[in-house]
Short mmCIF file of C-alpha atoms and ligand atoms in Angstrom, two decimals:
data_model
loop_
_atom_site.label_atom_id
_atom_site.label_comp_id
_atom_site.label_asym_id
_atom_site.label_seq_id
_atom_site.Cartn_x
_atom_site.Cartn_y
_atom_site.Cartn_z
CA MET K 1 0.00 0.00 0.00
CA THR K 2 1.29 3.49 -0.77
CA GLN K 3 1.96 5.66 2.26
CA PRO K 4 -0.23 8.75 2.78
CA PHE K 5 1.51 12.11 2.62
CA VAL K 6 2.60 13.27 6.05
CA ALA K 7 3.18 17.02 6.19
CA PRO K 8 6.05 18.22 8.38
CA ARG K 9 5.01 20.34 11.36
CA ARG K 10 6.21 23.83 10.54
CA LEU K 11 6.04 27.12 12.33
CA LEU K 12 4.85 29.37 9.49
CA LEU K 13 6.44 32.78 9.93
CA GLY K 14 6.71 33.74 6.27
CA PRO K 15 4.60 36.10 4.15
CA GLY K 16 1.75 33.56 4.14
CA PRO K 17 0.32 31.05 4.59
CA SER K 18 0.22 31.43 8.36
CA ASP K 19 -0.40 28.79 11.03
CA VAL K 20 -3.95 27.49 11.05
CA HIS K 21 -6.07 27.12 14.19
CA PRO K 22 -6.80 23.43 15.03
CA ARG K 23 -10.55 24.20 14.87
CA VAL K 24 -10.12 25.32 11.26
CA LEU K 25 -8.25 22.12 10.39
CA GLY K 26 -11.09 20.22 12.08
CA ALA K 27 -13.68 22.01 9.96
CA LEU K 28 -11.86 20.86 6.81
CA SER K 29 -12.44 17.22 7.75
CA GLN K 30 -16.24 17.59 8.15
CA PRO K 31 -18.32 15.37 5.81
CA LEU K 32 -19.01 16.86 2.41
CA VAL K 33 -22.46 18.15 1.46
CA GLY K 34 -23.68 19.41 -1.91
CA HIS K 35 -23.20 23.03 -2.96
CA LEU K 36 -27.00 23.59 -2.89
CA ASP K 37 -27.61 21.67 0.35
CA PRO K 38 -29.64 23.84 2.77
CA ALA K 39 -26.93 23.32 5.40
CA PHE K 40 -24.31 24.67 3.02
CA LEU K 41 -26.50 27.60 1.93
CA ALA K 42 -26.88 28.53 5.60
CA LEU K 43 -23.10 28.33 6.02
CA MET K 44 -22.66 30.65 3.01
CA ASP K 45 -24.95 33.18 4.70
CA GLU K 46 -22.85 32.90 7.84
CA VAL K 47 -19.65 33.49 5.83
CA LYS K 48 -21.18 36.60 4.23
CA ARG K 49 -22.33 37.96 7.57
CA ARG K 50 -19.01 37.36 9.28
CA LEU K 51 -17.04 38.80 6.34
CA ARG K 52 -19.12 41.99 6.53
CA SER K 53 -18.13 42.27 10.14
CA VAL K 54 -14.35 41.89 9.52
CA PHE K 55 -14.48 44.20 6.49
CA ARG K 56 -16.58 46.62 8.62
CA THR K 57 -19.12 47.10 5.88
CA ALA K 58 -22.83 46.90 5.26
CA ASN K 59 -22.22 45.89 1.61
CA GLU K 60 -24.72 43.22 0.62
CA LEU K 61 -22.39 41.83 -2.06
CA THR K 62 -19.72 40.47 0.27
CA PHE K 63 -18.63 36.88 -0.32
CA ALA K 64 -15.68 34.54 -0.87
CA VAL K 65 -14.37 34.15 -4.43
CA SER K 66 -13.34 30.56 -5.21
CA GLY K 67 -9.63 31.11 -5.64
CA THR K 68 -6.71 32.71 -3.78
CA GLY K 69 -6.11 36.43 -3.25
CA SER K 70 -5.05 36.86 -6.88
CA ALA K 71 -8.52 35.69 -7.94
CA GLY K 72 -9.99 38.42 -5.73
CA MET K 73 -7.67 40.98 -7.32
CA GLU K 74 -8.75 39.86 -10.76
CA THR K 75 -12.45 39.78 -9.76
CA CYS K 76 -12.40 43.40 -8.63
CA LEU K 77 -10.55 44.68 -11.68
CA VAL K 78 -12.20 42.70 -14.48
CA ASN K 79 -15.69 43.54 -13.26
CA LEU K 80 -15.04 47.26 -12.88
CA LEU K 81 -12.91 47.94 -15.96
CA GLU K 82 -13.74 47.89 -19.65
CA GLU K 83 -11.73 48.58 -22.76
CA GLY K 84 -10.70 52.24 -22.91
CA ASP K 85 -11.21 53.00 -19.20
CA GLU K 86 -8.40 54.63 -17.27
CA ALA K 87 -7.11 53.30 -13.94
CA ILE K 88 -4.53 54.78 -11.59
CA VAL K 89 -2.55 52.07 -9.81
CA PHE K 90 -0.02 52.87 -7.10
CA VAL K 91 3.00 50.61 -7.36
CA ASN K 92 5.12 50.46 -4.22
CA GLY K 93 5.86 46.74 -4.46
CA GLU K 94 5.12 43.51 -6.27
CA PHE K 95 1.35 43.46 -5.78
CA GLY K 96 0.72 46.92 -7.22
CA ARG K 97 2.74 45.79 -10.25
CA ARG K 98 0.46 42.78 -10.67
CA MET K 99 -2.62 44.98 -10.58
CA CYS K 100 -1.17 46.97 -13.51
CA ASP K 101 -0.78 43.74 -15.46
CA ILE K 102 -4.43 42.85 -14.89
CA VAL K 103 -5.60 46.37 -15.83
CA GLU K 104 -3.73 46.02 -19.14
CA ARG K 105 -5.30 42.62 -19.76
CA CYS K 106 -8.70 44.36 -19.38
CA ARG K 107 -7.55 46.59 -22.29
CA ALA K 108 -7.89 49.57 -19.98
CA ARG K 109 -5.24 52.28 -19.77
CA VAL K 110 -3.08 52.00 -16.70
CA VAL K 111 -1.48 55.05 -15.09
CA ALA K 112 1.14 53.40 -12.88
CA ILE K 113 2.40 55.67 -10.13
CA GLU K 114 5.78 54.23 -9.12
CA ILE K 115 6.82 54.76 -5.52
CA PRO K 116 10.13 53.48 -4.14
CA TRP K 117 9.84 50.01 -2.64
CA GLY K 118 9.67 50.20 1.14
CA ARG K 119 7.75 53.46 1.15
CA ALA K 120 3.98 53.77 1.76
CA VAL K 121 1.54 55.51 -0.59
CA GLU K 122 0.90 58.91 1.02
CA ARG K 123 -1.90 61.46 0.62
CA GLU K 124 0.39 63.77 -1.37
CA ASP K 125 1.13 60.95 -3.84
CA VAL K 126 -2.58 60.47 -4.39
CA GLU K 127 -3.34 64.19 -4.74
CA ARG K 128 -0.47 64.64 -7.22
CA ALA K 129 -1.56 61.66 -9.33
CA LEU K 130 -5.17 62.82 -9.42
CA ARG K 131 -4.14 66.32 -10.54
CA LYS K 132 -2.27 64.82 -13.49
CA THR K 133 -4.96 62.40 -14.68
CA SER K 134 -8.17 63.68 -16.25
CA HIS K 135 -10.97 61.21 -15.45
CA PRO K 136 -9.76 57.96 -13.94
CA LYS K 137 -12.52 55.41 -13.56
CA LEU K 138 -10.70 53.73 -10.73
CA VAL K 139 -7.84 54.17 -8.26
CA ALA K 140 -6.19 51.04 -6.85
CA ILE K 141 -3.94 50.79 -3.80
CA VAL K 142 -2.39 47.92 -1.87
CA HIS K 143 -3.09 48.52 1.82
CA ALA K 144 -0.38 46.19 3.17
CA GLU K 145 2.44 45.61 0.65
CA THR K 146 3.61 42.14 1.57
CA SER K 147 6.66 42.41 -0.67
CA THR K 148 8.06 45.37 1.28
CA GLY K 149 6.34 45.50 4.69
CA ALA K 150 4.86 49.00 4.15
CA GLN K 151 1.37 50.03 5.24
CA SER K 152 -0.32 52.89 3.41
CA PRO K 153 -2.41 55.29 5.54
CA ILE K 154 -5.77 54.72 3.88
CA ALA K 155 -7.85 56.87 6.25
CA ASP K 156 -5.59 59.78 5.34
CA LEU K 157 -5.61 59.41 1.57
CA ALA K 158 -9.15 58.14 0.99
CA PRO K 159 -10.86 61.61 1.02
CA ALA K 160 -8.77 62.71 -2.00
CA ILE K 161 -9.97 59.66 -3.95
CA ALA K 162 -13.58 60.31 -2.87
CA ARG K 163 -13.36 63.91 -4.11
CA SER K 164 -12.15 62.72 -7.53
CA GLY K 165 -15.27 60.61 -8.03
CA ALA K 166 -13.15 57.60 -9.09
CA LEU K 167 -13.93 54.13 -7.77
CA PHE K 168 -11.58 53.07 -4.98
CA VAL K 169 -10.22 49.50 -5.11
CA LEU K 170 -8.25 48.28 -2.11
CA ASP K 171 -6.03 45.20 -1.74
CA ALA K 172 -6.44 43.99 1.85
CA VAL K 173 -4.95 40.53 1.31
CA THR K 174 -2.43 40.85 4.12
CA SER K 175 -4.14 43.44 6.32
CA LEU K 176 -7.62 41.96 6.86
CA GLY K 177 -7.94 40.55 10.37
CA GLY K 178 -4.55 41.90 11.51
CA CYS K 179 -5.07 45.68 11.56
CA PRO K 180 -8.05 47.98 10.98
CA VAL K 181 -9.67 47.71 7.53
CA GLU K 182 -12.65 50.08 7.36
CA ILE K 183 -14.43 49.59 4.07
CA ASP K 184 -17.42 51.86 4.75
CA ALA K 185 -15.68 54.54 6.80
CA TRP K 186 -12.91 54.87 4.19
CA GLY K 187 -15.31 54.88 1.24
CA VAL K 188 -13.75 51.84 -0.44
CA ASP K 189 -15.86 50.67 -3.40
CA ALA K 190 -14.32 47.24 -3.91
CA CYS K 191 -11.91 45.30 -1.76
CA TYR K 192 -10.37 41.82 -1.86
CA SER K 193 -8.42 39.77 0.62
CA GLY K 194 -7.08 36.25 1.12
CA THR K 195 -7.75 33.55 3.66
CA GLN K 196 -4.18 32.45 4.38
CA LYS K 197 -2.79 35.56 6.07
CA CYS K 198 -4.31 37.18 9.17
CA LEU K 199 -7.50 35.09 8.97
CA SER K 200 -5.34 31.97 9.49
CA CYS K 201 -7.21 29.68 7.15
CA PRO K 202 -5.54 27.68 4.35
CA PRO K 203 -5.19 29.43 0.98
CA GLY K 204 -8.05 28.88 -1.45
CA LEU K 205 -10.67 31.59 -1.03
CA SER K 206 -10.64 35.32 -1.52
CA PRO K 207 -13.08 37.41 0.54
CA VAL K 208 -14.36 40.33 -1.53
CA THR K 209 -16.83 43.15 -1.01
CA PHE K 210 -18.47 45.48 -3.55
CA GLY K 211 -20.24 48.69 -2.55
CA PRO K 212 -23.21 50.42 -4.25
CA ARG K 213 -21.08 52.58 -6.59
CA ALA K 214 -19.12 49.56 -7.76
CA LEU K 215 -22.36 47.65 -8.39
CA GLU K 216 -23.72 50.56 -10.36
CA ALA K 217 -20.56 50.60 -12.53
CA ILE K 218 -20.98 46.86 -13.15
CA ARG K 219 -24.65 47.26 -14.10
CA ARG K 220 -23.76 50.03 -16.56
CA ARG K 221 -21.12 47.96 -18.40
CA LYS K 222 -21.36 48.08 -22.17
CA ARG K 223 -19.85 44.63 -22.63
CA LYS K 224 -19.86 41.37 -20.70
CA VAL K 225 -17.06 40.83 -18.21
CA GLN K 226 -14.31 39.03 -20.16
CA SER K 227 -13.93 36.38 -17.45
CA TRP K 228 -16.89 34.02 -17.22
CA TYR K 229 -15.70 32.46 -13.96
CA LEU K 230 -15.19 35.77 -12.13
CA ASP K 231 -18.26 37.63 -13.41
CA VAL K 232 -19.91 38.87 -10.19
CA SER K 233 -23.25 39.49 -11.90
CA MET K 234 -23.51 35.69 -12.24
CA ILE K 235 -21.76 34.73 -9.00
CA GLU K 236 -24.10 36.99 -6.98
CA LYS K 237 -27.03 34.87 -8.14
CA TYR K 238 -25.47 31.91 -6.32
CA TRP K 239 -24.33 33.78 -3.18
CA GLY K 240 -27.52 35.89 -3.10
CA ALA K 241 -31.21 35.01 -2.65
CA GLU K 242 -31.65 33.26 -6.02
CA ARG K 243 -29.21 30.40 -5.31
CA VAL K 244 -28.59 29.68 -8.99
CA TYR K 245 -25.75 27.25 -9.64
CA HIS K 246 -22.74 28.96 -11.20
CA HIS K 247 -19.77 26.73 -10.30
CA THR K 248 -19.32 24.06 -7.64
CA ALA K 249 -18.23 25.99 -4.58
CA PRO K 250 -15.14 24.70 -2.74
CA ILE K 251 -17.34 23.34 0.06
CA SER K 252 -14.66 22.35 2.59
CA MET K 253 -12.79 25.62 2.19
CA ASN K 254 -15.96 27.49 3.04
CA TYR K 255 -16.36 25.35 6.18
CA ALA K 256 -12.81 26.34 7.08
CA LEU K 257 -13.37 30.03 6.41
CA ALA K 258 -16.56 30.08 8.50
CA GLU K 259 -14.67 28.51 11.40
CA ALA K 260 -11.70 30.87 11.01
CA LEU K 261 -14.12 33.82 11.11
CA ARG K 262 -15.74 32.43 14.25
CA VAL K 263 -12.31 32.28 15.88
CA VAL K 264 -11.71 35.90 14.85
CA GLU K 265 -15.05 37.01 16.27
CA GLU K 266 -14.50 35.18 19.56
CA GLU K 267 -11.20 37.00 20.06
CA GLY K 268 -12.65 40.34 18.95
CA LEU K 269 -11.11 42.51 16.23
CA GLU K 270 -9.65 45.15 18.52
CA LYS K 271 -7.93 42.58 20.73
CA ARG K 272 -6.66 40.79 17.66
CA PHE K 273 -5.16 43.99 16.21
CA GLU K 274 -3.50 44.77 19.54
CA ARG K 275 -2.01 41.26 19.67
CA HIS K 276 -0.52 41.79 16.20
CA ARG K 277 0.89 45.16 17.28
CA GLN K 278 2.47 43.82 20.47
CA ASN K 279 4.09 40.84 18.78
CA HIS K 280 5.46 43.05 16.02
CA LEU K 281 7.03 45.34 18.65
CA ALA K 282 8.53 42.36 20.48
CA PHE K 283 9.99 40.94 17.27
CA ALA K 284 11.31 44.35 16.19
CA ALA K 285 13.14 44.87 19.49
CA GLY K 286 14.66 41.38 19.33
CA ALA K 287 15.64 41.65 15.67
CA GLU K 288 17.29 45.04 16.16
CA ALA K 289 19.30 43.62 19.07
CA LEU K 290 20.70 41.09 16.57
CA GLY K 291 21.66 43.77 14.06
CA PHE K 292 18.70 43.55 11.65
CA ARG K 293 17.54 46.90 10.20
CA PHE K 294 13.95 47.54 9.17
CA VAL K 295 13.24 48.44 5.55
CA VAL K 296 10.25 50.64 6.47
CA GLU K 297 10.12 53.73 8.74
CA PRO K 298 8.48 52.96 12.13
CA ALA K 299 5.13 54.72 11.53
CA ARG K 300 4.47 52.80 8.30
CA ARG K 301 5.58 49.33 9.37
CA LEU K 302 3.14 46.48 9.05
CA TRP K 303 2.50 44.59 12.26
CA MET K 304 1.95 41.36 10.39
CA LEU K 305 4.90 41.51 7.99
CA ASN K 306 8.35 42.57 9.17
CA SER K 307 10.81 43.27 6.36
CA VAL K 308 14.41 43.52 7.53
CA TYR K 309 17.92 43.84 6.09
CA LEU K 310 20.23 41.19 7.49
CA PRO K 311 23.29 41.98 9.57
CA ARG K 312 26.65 41.36 7.84
CA LEU K 313 27.37 37.65 7.60
CA ALA K 314 30.83 36.04 7.62
CA ASP K 315 32.25 34.87 4.26
CA GLY K 316 30.68 31.65 3.02
CA HIS K 317 27.25 32.38 4.51
CA ASP K 318 24.25 33.78 2.68
CA GLU K 319 20.66 34.55 3.57
CA ALA K 320 19.18 31.63 1.59
CA LYS K 321 21.37 29.10 3.44
CA LEU K 322 20.37 30.59 6.78
CA ARG K 323 16.66 30.36 5.92
CA ARG K 324 17.21 26.76 4.88
CA ARG K 325 18.85 26.01 8.22
CA LEU K 326 15.91 27.60 10.05
CA LEU K 327 13.62 25.25 8.16
CA ASP K 328 15.74 22.08 8.47
CA ASP K 329 16.92 22.43 12.07
CA TYR K 330 14.07 24.40 13.65
CA SER K 331 11.15 23.73 11.29
CA ILE K 332 10.54 27.48 11.03
CA GLU K 333 9.62 29.06 7.69
CA ILE K 334 10.36 32.71 7.02
CA GLY K 335 10.36 34.52 3.66
CA GLY K 336 13.13 35.96 1.48
CA GLY K 337 12.90 39.15 -0.55
CA LEU K 338 10.95 39.52 -3.81
CA GLY K 339 11.97 41.48 -6.91
CA ALA K 340 14.43 44.26 -6.07
CA PHE K 341 14.73 42.89 -2.52
CA LYS K 342 15.69 39.35 -3.55
CA GLY K 343 18.74 38.17 -1.59
CA LYS K 344 18.75 41.37 0.47
CA ILE K 345 15.96 41.13 3.01
CA TRP K 346 13.97 38.70 5.08
CA ARG K 347 10.22 38.87 5.48
CA VAL K 348 8.99 37.64 8.82
CA GLY K 349 5.25 37.17 8.92
CA LEU K 350 3.42 37.41 12.24
CA MET K 351 -0.07 36.82 10.92
CA GLY K 352 -3.14 35.47 12.66
CA GLU K 353 -2.28 32.33 14.64
CA SER K 354 1.42 32.88 13.83
CA SER K 355 1.36 36.16 15.76
CA ARG K 356 1.90 34.64 19.20
CA ARG K 357 4.42 35.73 21.80
CA GLU K 358 5.85 32.22 22.25
CA LYS K 359 6.38 31.92 18.49
CA VAL K 360 8.27 35.22 18.34
CA LEU K 361 10.52 34.06 21.19
CA ARG K 362 11.08 30.67 19.52
CA LEU K 363 12.17 32.39 16.31
CA LEU K 364 14.50 34.81 18.10
CA GLU K 365 16.14 31.96 20.03
CA ALA K 366 16.76 30.06 16.79
CA LEU K 367 18.08 33.22 15.11
CA GLU K 368 20.55 33.77 17.94
CA THR K 369 22.10 30.36 17.24
CA ILE K 370 22.21 30.49 13.47
CA LEU K 371 23.47 34.09 13.32
CA ARG K 372 26.20 33.36 15.85
CA ASP K 373 27.30 30.45 13.66
CA ALA K 374 27.30 32.84 10.68
CA GLY K 375 29.76 35.15 12.43
CA VAL K 376 27.35 37.87 13.59
CA GLU K 377 28.35 39.48 16.88
CA PHE K 378 25.83 40.34 19.60
CA ARG K 379 25.41 39.81 23.33
CA PRO K 380 24.10 36.22 23.92
CA GLY K 381 20.46 36.26 25.02
CA SER K 382 20.00 39.89 24.02
CA ALA K 383 17.34 39.29 21.36
CA VAL K 384 15.00 37.34 23.60
CA ALA K 385 15.59 39.78 26.48
CA ALA K 386 14.84 42.79 24.25
CA ALA K 387 11.65 41.16 22.96
CA GLU K 388 10.50 40.30 26.49
CA ALA K 389 11.16 43.86 27.63
CA ALA K 390 9.32 45.37 24.64
CA ALA K 391 5.95 43.69 25.00
N1 PLP E 1 -1.95 40.95 -2.74
C1 PLP E 1 -1.10 40.92 -1.70
C2 PLP E 1 -0.82 42.17 -0.93
C3 PLP E 1 -0.50 39.72 -1.33
O1 PLP E 1 0.34 39.67 -0.29
C4 PLP E 1 -0.78 38.55 -2.08
C5 PLP E 1 -0.13 37.27 -1.72
O2 PLP E 1 0.82 37.21 -1.00
C6 PLP E 1 -1.66 38.63 -3.15
C7 PLP E 1 -2.23 39.85 -3.46
C8 PLP E 1 -1.99 37.43 -3.98
O3 PLP E 1 -2.61 36.47 -3.19
P1 PLP E 1 -2.51 34.91 -3.50
O4 PLP E 1 -1.07 34.52 -3.44
O5 PLP E 1 -3.33 34.32 -2.39
O6 PLP E 1 -3.09 34.66 -4.83
#
């Protein structure tokens, strides 16, 4: 008989996926029901209701796209854009760049506003871009740039977008469930997220929400959405009152998401955000004691994704080998740099269930050993002590 796959037990401290709560893993092993079973339809309603609460929105059209965060990104853009439309996309990392690619595939005109990697999108950037562009249909921003660790101050820049009349699309893949995301208060028209970051569910679904102005833009489209699978005017008939089959929903993933959202609600959003903040501060203090330097200025650092330059390593050592040793000897996964940051930085994710004090301390202890072996000088025990003192 062939042996079943046995997954190693990892501590997931990379840019996602994050550790999953045992209750969520339990939900995945529940018996399957059909995608039109009344029990499943009730669970879909629960998912919608709980998603509205984490997105802090009253938007009726709030649901989970069958696909990862990229499917949510594509859903928002392909439904809102048509050939000839103009979209401003702020690019301060890898995920803004990907949005530009999708805008082009919609045959819309993309105005890419390049911002140095590691910096947030600021109100002045938005005001300047809007002055230069005549009538953008849409403005898109990544709230939490996972490739750089920068958080853009959405509350601050949203009024400028509102004044322009353009639709506001927000990527909240990494931020949702880890720091405030205020869809209604910020006037966001369409937003997408992912399950595998601060919601601590496996990857596979993308929570999305569409507000009244976005729905109006969809209803006024001249042509059909080019993607059949991601056309929300059809998907809403399955997630809404009509319950018309569109595609077979990933049943078990929806069980898992409902359970993950219950765990979030039991903790409470405010407490959850504060936990992410405290564990970020503890990690930051410990990492700085070891000689790491943050890529992002303190006020714009993400709590759930710490991007750091490594201290100088002795000859013969490099960052990829060190990450491999963390995985092999300590079963801890962290992330390397993407794009311009490849080989230069580490990305330490403290998301959802991975944002726990004991996990931060376990990582810092392991780092003390492997950095010492790589010739980095620091006072033994200083990282753990600094983290304990910080939070
Ligand atoms: N947007 C951001 C900010 C992300 O961090 C990611 C994934 O890391 C994505 C979009 C794409 O999500 P996925 O990899 O789940 O398709």
